[in-house]
mmCIF file of C-alpha atoms and ligand atoms in Angstrom:
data_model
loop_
_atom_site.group_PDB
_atom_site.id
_atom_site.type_symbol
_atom_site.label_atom_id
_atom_site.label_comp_id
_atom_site.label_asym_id
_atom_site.label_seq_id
_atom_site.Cartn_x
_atom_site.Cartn_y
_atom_site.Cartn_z
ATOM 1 C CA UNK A 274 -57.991 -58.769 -35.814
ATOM 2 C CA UNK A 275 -57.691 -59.225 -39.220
ATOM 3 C CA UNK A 276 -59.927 -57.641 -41.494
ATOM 4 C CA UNK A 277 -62.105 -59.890 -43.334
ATOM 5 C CA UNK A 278 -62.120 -61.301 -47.193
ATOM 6 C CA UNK A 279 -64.114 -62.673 -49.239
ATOM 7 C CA UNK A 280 -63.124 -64.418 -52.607
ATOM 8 C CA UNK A 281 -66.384 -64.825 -54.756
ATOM 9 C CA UNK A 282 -64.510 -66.799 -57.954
ATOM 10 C CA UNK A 283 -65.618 -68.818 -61.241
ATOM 11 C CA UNK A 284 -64.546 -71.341 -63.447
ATOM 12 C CA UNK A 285 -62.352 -68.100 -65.085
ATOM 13 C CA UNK A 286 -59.644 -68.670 -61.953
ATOM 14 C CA UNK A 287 -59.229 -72.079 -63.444
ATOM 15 C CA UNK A 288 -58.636 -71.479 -66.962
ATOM 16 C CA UNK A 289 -54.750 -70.637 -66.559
ATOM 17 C CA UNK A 290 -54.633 -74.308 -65.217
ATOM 18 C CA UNK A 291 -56.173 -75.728 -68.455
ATOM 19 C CA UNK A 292 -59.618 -76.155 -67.277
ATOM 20 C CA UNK A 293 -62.054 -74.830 -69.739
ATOM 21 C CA UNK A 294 -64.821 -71.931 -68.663
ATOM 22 C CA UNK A 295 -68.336 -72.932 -69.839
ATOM 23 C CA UNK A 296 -69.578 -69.731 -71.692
ATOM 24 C CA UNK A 297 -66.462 -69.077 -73.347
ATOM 25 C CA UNK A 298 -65.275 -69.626 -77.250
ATOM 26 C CA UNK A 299 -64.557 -73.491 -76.688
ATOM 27 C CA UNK A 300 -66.367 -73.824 -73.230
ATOM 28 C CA UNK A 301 -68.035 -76.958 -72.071
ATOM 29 C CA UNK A 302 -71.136 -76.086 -72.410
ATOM 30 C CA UNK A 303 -70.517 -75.470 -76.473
ATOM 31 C CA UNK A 304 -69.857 -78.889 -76.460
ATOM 32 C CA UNK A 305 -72.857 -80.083 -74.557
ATOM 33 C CA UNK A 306 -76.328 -79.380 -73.611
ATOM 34 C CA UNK A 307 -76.885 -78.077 -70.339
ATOM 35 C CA UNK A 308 -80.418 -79.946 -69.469
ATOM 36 C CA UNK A 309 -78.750 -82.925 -71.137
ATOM 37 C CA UNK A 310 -75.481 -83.364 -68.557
ATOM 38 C CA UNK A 311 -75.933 -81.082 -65.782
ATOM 39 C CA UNK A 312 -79.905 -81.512 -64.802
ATOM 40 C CA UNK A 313 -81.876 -83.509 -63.374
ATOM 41 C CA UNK A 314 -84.228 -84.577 -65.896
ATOM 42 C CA UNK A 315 -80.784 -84.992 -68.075
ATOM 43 C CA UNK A 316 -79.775 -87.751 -65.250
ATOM 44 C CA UNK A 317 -83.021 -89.275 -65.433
ATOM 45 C CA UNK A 318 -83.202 -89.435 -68.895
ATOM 46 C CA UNK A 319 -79.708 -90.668 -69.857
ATOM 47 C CA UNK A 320 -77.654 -91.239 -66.243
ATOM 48 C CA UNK A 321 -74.855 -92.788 -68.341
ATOM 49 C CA UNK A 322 -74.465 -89.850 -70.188
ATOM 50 C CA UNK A 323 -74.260 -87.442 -66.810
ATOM 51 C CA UNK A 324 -72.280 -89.684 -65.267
ATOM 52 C CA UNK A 325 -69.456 -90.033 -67.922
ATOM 53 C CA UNK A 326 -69.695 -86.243 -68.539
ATOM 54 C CA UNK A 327 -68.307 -85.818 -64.841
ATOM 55 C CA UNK A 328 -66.133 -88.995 -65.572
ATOM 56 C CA UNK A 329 -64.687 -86.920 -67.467
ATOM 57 C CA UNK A 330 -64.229 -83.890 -65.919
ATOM 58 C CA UNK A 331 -63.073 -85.358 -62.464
ATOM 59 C CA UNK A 332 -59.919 -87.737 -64.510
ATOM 60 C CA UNK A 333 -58.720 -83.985 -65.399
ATOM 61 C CA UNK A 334 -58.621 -82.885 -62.006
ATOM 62 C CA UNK A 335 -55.419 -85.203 -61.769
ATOM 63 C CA UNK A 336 -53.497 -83.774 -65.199
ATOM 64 C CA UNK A 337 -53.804 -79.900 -64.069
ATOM 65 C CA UNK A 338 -52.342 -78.110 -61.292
ATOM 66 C CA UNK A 339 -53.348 -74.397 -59.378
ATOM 67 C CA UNK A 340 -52.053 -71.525 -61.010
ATOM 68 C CA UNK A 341 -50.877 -67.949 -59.668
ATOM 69 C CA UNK A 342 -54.284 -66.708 -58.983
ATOM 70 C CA UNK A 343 -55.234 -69.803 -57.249
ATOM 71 C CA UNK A 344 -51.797 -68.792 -55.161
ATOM 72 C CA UNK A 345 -52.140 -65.382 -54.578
ATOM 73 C CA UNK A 346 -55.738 -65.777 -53.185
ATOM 74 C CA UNK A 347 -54.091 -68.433 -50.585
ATOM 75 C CA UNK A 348 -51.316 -66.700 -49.649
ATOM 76 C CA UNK A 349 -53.867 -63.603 -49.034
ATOM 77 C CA UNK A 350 -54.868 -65.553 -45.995
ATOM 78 C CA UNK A 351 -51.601 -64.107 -44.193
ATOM 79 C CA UNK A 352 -53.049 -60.593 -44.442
ATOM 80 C CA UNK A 353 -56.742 -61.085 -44.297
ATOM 81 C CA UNK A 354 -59.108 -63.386 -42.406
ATOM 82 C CA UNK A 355 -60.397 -65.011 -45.811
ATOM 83 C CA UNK A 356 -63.182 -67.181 -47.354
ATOM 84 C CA UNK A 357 -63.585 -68.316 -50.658
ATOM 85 C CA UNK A 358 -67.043 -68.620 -52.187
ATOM 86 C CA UNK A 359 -66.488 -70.422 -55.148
ATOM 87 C CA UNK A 360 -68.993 -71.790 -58.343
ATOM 88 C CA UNK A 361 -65.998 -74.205 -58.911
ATOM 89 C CA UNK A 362 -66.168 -78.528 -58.465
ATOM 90 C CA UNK A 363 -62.703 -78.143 -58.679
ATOM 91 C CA UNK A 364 -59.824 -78.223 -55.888
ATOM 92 C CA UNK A 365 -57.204 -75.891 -57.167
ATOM 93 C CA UNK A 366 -58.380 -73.596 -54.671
ATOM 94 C CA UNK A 367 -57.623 -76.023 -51.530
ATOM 95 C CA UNK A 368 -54.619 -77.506 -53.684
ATOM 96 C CA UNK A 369 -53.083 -74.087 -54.068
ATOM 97 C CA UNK A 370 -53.434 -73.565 -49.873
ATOM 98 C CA UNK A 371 -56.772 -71.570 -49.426
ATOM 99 C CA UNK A 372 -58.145 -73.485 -45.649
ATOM 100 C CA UNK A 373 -61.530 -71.719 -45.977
ATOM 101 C CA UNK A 374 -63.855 -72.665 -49.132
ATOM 102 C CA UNK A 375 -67.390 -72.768 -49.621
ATOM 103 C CA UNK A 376 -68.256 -74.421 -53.092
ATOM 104 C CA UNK A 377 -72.033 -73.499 -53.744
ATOM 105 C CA UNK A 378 -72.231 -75.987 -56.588
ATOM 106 C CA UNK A 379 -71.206 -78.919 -55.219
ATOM 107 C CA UNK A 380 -67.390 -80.981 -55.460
ATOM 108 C CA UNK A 381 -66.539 -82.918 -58.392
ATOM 109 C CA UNK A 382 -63.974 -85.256 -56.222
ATOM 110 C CA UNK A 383 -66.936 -85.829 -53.728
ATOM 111 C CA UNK A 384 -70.067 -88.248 -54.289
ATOM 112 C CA UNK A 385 -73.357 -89.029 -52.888
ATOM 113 C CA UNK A 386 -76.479 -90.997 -53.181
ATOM 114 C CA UNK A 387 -79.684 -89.597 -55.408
ATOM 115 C CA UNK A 388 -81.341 -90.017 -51.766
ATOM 116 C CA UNK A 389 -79.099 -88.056 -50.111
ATOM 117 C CA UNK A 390 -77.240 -84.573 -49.562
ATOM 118 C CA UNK A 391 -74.445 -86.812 -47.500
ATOM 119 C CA UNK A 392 -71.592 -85.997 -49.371
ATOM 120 C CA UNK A 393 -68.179 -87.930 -49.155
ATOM 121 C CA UNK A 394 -64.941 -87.937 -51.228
ATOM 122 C CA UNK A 395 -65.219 -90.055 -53.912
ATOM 123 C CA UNK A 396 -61.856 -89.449 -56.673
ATOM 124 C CA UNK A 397 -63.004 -92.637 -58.776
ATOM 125 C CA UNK A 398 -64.892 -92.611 -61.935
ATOM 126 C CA UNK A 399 -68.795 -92.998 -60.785
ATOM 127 C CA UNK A 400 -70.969 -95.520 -63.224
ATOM 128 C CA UNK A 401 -74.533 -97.132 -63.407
ATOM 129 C CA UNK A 402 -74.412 -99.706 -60.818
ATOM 130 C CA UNK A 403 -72.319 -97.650 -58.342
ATOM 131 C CA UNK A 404 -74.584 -98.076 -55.559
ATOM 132 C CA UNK A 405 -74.981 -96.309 -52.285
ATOM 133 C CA UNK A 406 -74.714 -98.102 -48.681
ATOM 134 C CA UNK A 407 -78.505 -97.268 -48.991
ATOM 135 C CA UNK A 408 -79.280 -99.307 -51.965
ATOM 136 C CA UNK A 409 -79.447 -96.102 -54.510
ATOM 137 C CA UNK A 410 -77.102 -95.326 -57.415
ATOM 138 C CA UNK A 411 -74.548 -92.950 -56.711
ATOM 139 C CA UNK A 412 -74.083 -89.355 -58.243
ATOM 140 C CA UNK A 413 -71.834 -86.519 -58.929
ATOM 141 C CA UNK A 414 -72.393 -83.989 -55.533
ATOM 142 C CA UNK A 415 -72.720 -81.366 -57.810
ATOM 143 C CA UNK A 416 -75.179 -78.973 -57.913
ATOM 144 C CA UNK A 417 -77.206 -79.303 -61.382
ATOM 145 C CA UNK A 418 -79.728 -76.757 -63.267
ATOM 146 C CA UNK A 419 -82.732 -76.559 -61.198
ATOM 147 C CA UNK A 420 -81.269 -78.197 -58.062
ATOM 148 C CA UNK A 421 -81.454 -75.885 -54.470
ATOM 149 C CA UNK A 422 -77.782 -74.350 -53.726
ATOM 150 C CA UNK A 423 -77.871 -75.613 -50.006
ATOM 151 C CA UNK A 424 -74.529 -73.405 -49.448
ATOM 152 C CA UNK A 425 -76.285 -70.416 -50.048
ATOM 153 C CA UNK A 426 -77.805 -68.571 -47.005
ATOM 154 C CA UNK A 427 -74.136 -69.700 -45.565
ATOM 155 C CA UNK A 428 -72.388 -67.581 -47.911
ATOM 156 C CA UNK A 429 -74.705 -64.771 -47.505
ATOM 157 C CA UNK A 430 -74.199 -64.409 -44.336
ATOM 158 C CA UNK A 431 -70.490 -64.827 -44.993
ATOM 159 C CA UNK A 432 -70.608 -61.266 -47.130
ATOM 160 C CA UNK A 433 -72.581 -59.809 -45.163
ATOM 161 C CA UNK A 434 -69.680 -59.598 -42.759
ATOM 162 C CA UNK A 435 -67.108 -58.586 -45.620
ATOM 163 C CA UNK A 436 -64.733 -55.511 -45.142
ATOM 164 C CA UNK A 437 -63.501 -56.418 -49.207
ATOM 165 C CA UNK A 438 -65.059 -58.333 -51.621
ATOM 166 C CA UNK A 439 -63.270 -59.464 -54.830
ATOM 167 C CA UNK A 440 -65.422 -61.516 -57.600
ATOM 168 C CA UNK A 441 -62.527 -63.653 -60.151
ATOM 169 C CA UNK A 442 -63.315 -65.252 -63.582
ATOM 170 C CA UNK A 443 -67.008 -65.322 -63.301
ATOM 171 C CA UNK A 444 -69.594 -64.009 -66.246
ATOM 172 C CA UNK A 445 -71.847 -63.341 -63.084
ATOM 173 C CA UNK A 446 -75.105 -65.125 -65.404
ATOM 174 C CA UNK A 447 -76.050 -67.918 -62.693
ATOM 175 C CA UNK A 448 -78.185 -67.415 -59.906
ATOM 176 C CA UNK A 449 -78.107 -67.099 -56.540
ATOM 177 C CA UNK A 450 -74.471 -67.354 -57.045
ATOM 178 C CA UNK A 451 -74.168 -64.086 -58.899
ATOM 179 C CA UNK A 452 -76.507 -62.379 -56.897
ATOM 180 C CA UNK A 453 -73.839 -62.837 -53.762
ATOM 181 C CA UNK A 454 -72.463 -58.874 -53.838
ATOM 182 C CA UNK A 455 -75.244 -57.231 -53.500
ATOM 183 C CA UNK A 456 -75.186 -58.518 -49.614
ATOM 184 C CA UNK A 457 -72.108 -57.045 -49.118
ATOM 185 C CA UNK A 458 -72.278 -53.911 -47.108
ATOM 186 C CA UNK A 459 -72.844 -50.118 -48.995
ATOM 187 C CA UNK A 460 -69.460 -49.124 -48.067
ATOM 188 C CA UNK A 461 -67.733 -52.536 -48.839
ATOM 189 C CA UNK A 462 -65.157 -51.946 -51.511
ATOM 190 C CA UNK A 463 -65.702 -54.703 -54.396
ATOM 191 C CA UNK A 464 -63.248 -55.972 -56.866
ATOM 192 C CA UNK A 465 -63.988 -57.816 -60.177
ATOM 193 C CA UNK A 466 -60.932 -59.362 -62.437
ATOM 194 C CA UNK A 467 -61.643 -60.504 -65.201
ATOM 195 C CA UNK A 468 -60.553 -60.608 -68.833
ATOM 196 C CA UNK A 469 -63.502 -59.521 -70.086
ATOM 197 C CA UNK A 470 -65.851 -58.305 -67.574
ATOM 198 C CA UNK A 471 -69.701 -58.876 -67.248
ATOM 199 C CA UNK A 472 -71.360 -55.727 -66.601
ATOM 200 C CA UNK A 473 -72.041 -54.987 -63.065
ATOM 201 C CA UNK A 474 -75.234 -53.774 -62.063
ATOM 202 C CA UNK A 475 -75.194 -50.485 -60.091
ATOM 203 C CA UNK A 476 -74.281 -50.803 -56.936
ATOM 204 C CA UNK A 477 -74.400 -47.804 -54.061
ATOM 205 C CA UNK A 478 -70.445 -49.923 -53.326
ATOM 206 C CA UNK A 479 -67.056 -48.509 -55.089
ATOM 207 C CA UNK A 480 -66.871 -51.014 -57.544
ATOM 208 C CA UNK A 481 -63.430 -51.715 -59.176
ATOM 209 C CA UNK A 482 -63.610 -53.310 -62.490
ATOM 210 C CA UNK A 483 -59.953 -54.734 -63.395
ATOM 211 C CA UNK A 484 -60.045 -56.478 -66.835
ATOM 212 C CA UNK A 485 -57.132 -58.442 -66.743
ATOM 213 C CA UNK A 486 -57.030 -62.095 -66.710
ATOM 214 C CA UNK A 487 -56.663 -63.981 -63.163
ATOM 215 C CA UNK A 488 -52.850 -64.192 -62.545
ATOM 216 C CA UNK A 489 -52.348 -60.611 -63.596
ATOM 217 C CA UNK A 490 -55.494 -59.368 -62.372
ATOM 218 C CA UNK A 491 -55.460 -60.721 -58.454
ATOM 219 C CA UNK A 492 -51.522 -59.159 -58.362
ATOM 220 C CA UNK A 493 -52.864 -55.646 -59.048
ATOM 221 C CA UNK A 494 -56.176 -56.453 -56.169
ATOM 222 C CA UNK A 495 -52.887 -57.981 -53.817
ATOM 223 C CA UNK A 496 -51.547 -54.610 -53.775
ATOM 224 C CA UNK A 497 -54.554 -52.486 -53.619
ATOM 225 C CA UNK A 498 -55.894 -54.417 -50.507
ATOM 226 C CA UNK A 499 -52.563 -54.418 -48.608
ATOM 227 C CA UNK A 500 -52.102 -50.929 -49.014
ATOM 228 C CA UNK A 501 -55.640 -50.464 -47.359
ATOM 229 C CA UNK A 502 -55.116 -52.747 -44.003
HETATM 230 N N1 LIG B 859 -58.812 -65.315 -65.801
HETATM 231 C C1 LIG B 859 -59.930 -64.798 -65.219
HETATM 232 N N2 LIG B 859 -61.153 -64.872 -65.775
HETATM 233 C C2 LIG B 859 -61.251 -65.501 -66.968
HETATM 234 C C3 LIG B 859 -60.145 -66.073 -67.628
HETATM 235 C C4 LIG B 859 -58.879 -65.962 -66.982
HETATM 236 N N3 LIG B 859 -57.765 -66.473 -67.528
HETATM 237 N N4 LIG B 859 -60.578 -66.626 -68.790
HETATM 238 C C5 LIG B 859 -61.915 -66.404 -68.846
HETATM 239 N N5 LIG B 859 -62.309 -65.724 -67.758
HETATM 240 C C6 LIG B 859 -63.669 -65.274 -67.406
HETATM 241 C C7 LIG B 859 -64.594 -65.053 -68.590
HETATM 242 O O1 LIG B 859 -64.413 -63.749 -69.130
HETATM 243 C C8 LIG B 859 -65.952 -65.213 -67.929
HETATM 244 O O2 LIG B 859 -66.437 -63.992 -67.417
HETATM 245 O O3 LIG B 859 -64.267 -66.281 -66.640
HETATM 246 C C9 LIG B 859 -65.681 -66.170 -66.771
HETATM 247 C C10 LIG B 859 -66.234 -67.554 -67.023
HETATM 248 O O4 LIG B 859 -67.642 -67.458 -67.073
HETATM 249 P P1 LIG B 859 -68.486 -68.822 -67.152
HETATM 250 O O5 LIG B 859 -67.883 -69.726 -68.162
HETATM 251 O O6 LIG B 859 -69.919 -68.430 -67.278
HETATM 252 O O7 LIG B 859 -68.229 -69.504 -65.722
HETATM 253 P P2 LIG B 859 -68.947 -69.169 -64.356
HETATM 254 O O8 LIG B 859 -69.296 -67.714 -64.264
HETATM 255 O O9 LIG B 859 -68.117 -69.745 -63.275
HETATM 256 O O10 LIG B 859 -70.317 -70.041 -64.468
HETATM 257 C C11 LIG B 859 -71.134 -70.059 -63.321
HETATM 258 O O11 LIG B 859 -72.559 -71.661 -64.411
HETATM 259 O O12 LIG B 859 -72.658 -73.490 -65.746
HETATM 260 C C12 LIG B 859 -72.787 -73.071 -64.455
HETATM 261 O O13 LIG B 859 -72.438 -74.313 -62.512
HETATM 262 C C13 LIG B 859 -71.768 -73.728 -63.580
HETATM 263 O O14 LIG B 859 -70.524 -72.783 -61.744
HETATM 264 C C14 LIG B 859 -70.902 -72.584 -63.108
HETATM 265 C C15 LIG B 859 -71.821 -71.385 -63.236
#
């Protein structure tokens, strides 16, 4: 029986594939305001603007590809009985070969109608006038500022039944999402890569901090967790 993973990771696994962070020098949201294209009242207010925003971001989906931490985390599943709980629209996860991911915010290469939580892949650009089977406009299925994370009491229970947990590329500042390790189990052994860590709050669990970026980073947590099995 393998024992079991989980992968709790952020938009920092994607930035070695060219996809930028949001709270980092350069990150999206120091190009945009948050209420304004990721809320909402932002959709209400200006749906053109939300909906080119993701435009946007879903046409680079197609230019980048998964990058070594993406890989190592999938190729983890020959070892360990893994999930991945990921903040991430993106698919580099799935691309690079991980079969079991949870995204709590939503899919940027999925859509859905404003009346609905049906979700279904959608890879086209989405604009006003895109309308639903059910009459309504169609939107991003992403999870926006203020919005319920319906994935959420899934992944609890999912670390609640960890043996390791390792958090990637995540500045750990968004709710419930960073909140996720505290279910893991006192004696659960927790690993955090990234470049430049968030501070953990205490934790009775033997927390690992290793400050290297993902590629680097999830090689050194490779060898640390097959050396425990
Ligand atoms: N490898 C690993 N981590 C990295 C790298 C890298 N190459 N480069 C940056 N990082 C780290 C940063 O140090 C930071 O801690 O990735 C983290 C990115 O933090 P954020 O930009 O805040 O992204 P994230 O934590 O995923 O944001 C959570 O906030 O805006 C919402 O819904 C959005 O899912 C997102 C959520």
């Amino acid at each position: 029986m393998k024992k079991k993973l989980v992968i709790l990771s952020g938009a920092g696994v994607s930035a070695e594939s060219g996809i930028n962070t949001f709270r980092d020098a350069g990150g999206l949201w120091e190009g945009h305001d948050v209420m304004e294209v990721a809320s909402p009242e932002g959709f209400r207010k200006n749906p053109a603007l939300v909906l080119d925003f993701y435009n946007q971001r879903r046409r680079q989906l197609f230019e980048v590809q998964p990058n070594k931490a993406h890989s190592i985390i999938a190729e983890l599943e020959e070892d360990f009985d893994v999930t991945v709980i990921t903040q991430n629209v993106d698919d580099l996860h799935e691309r690079a070969g991980s079969t079991n991911v949870l995204h709590l915010h939503g899919e940027l290469l999925k859509a859905r109608s404003i009346n609905s939580y049906d979700a279904f892949e959608w890879k086209e650009d989405i604009n006003l006038g895109d309308l639903h089977t059910d009459g309504h406009q169609l939107r991003p299925h992403i999870v926006w500022f203020g919005e319920a994370v319906p994935a959420i009491s899934e992944a609890i229970e999912i670390v609640e039944e960890a043996d390791f947990v390792v958090v990637v590329g995540t500045s750990l500042q968004v709710y419930p999402a960073a909140g996720l390790m505290d279910y893991a189990k006192p004696n659960v052994p927790i690993f955090y890569v990234d470049p430049n860590p968030a501070t953990i709050p205490y934790m009775t669990n033997p927390v690992e901090v290793i400050a290297k970026v993902g590629s680097e980073g999830m090689e050194i947590v490779r060898e640390k967790l097959v050396n425990r099995i």
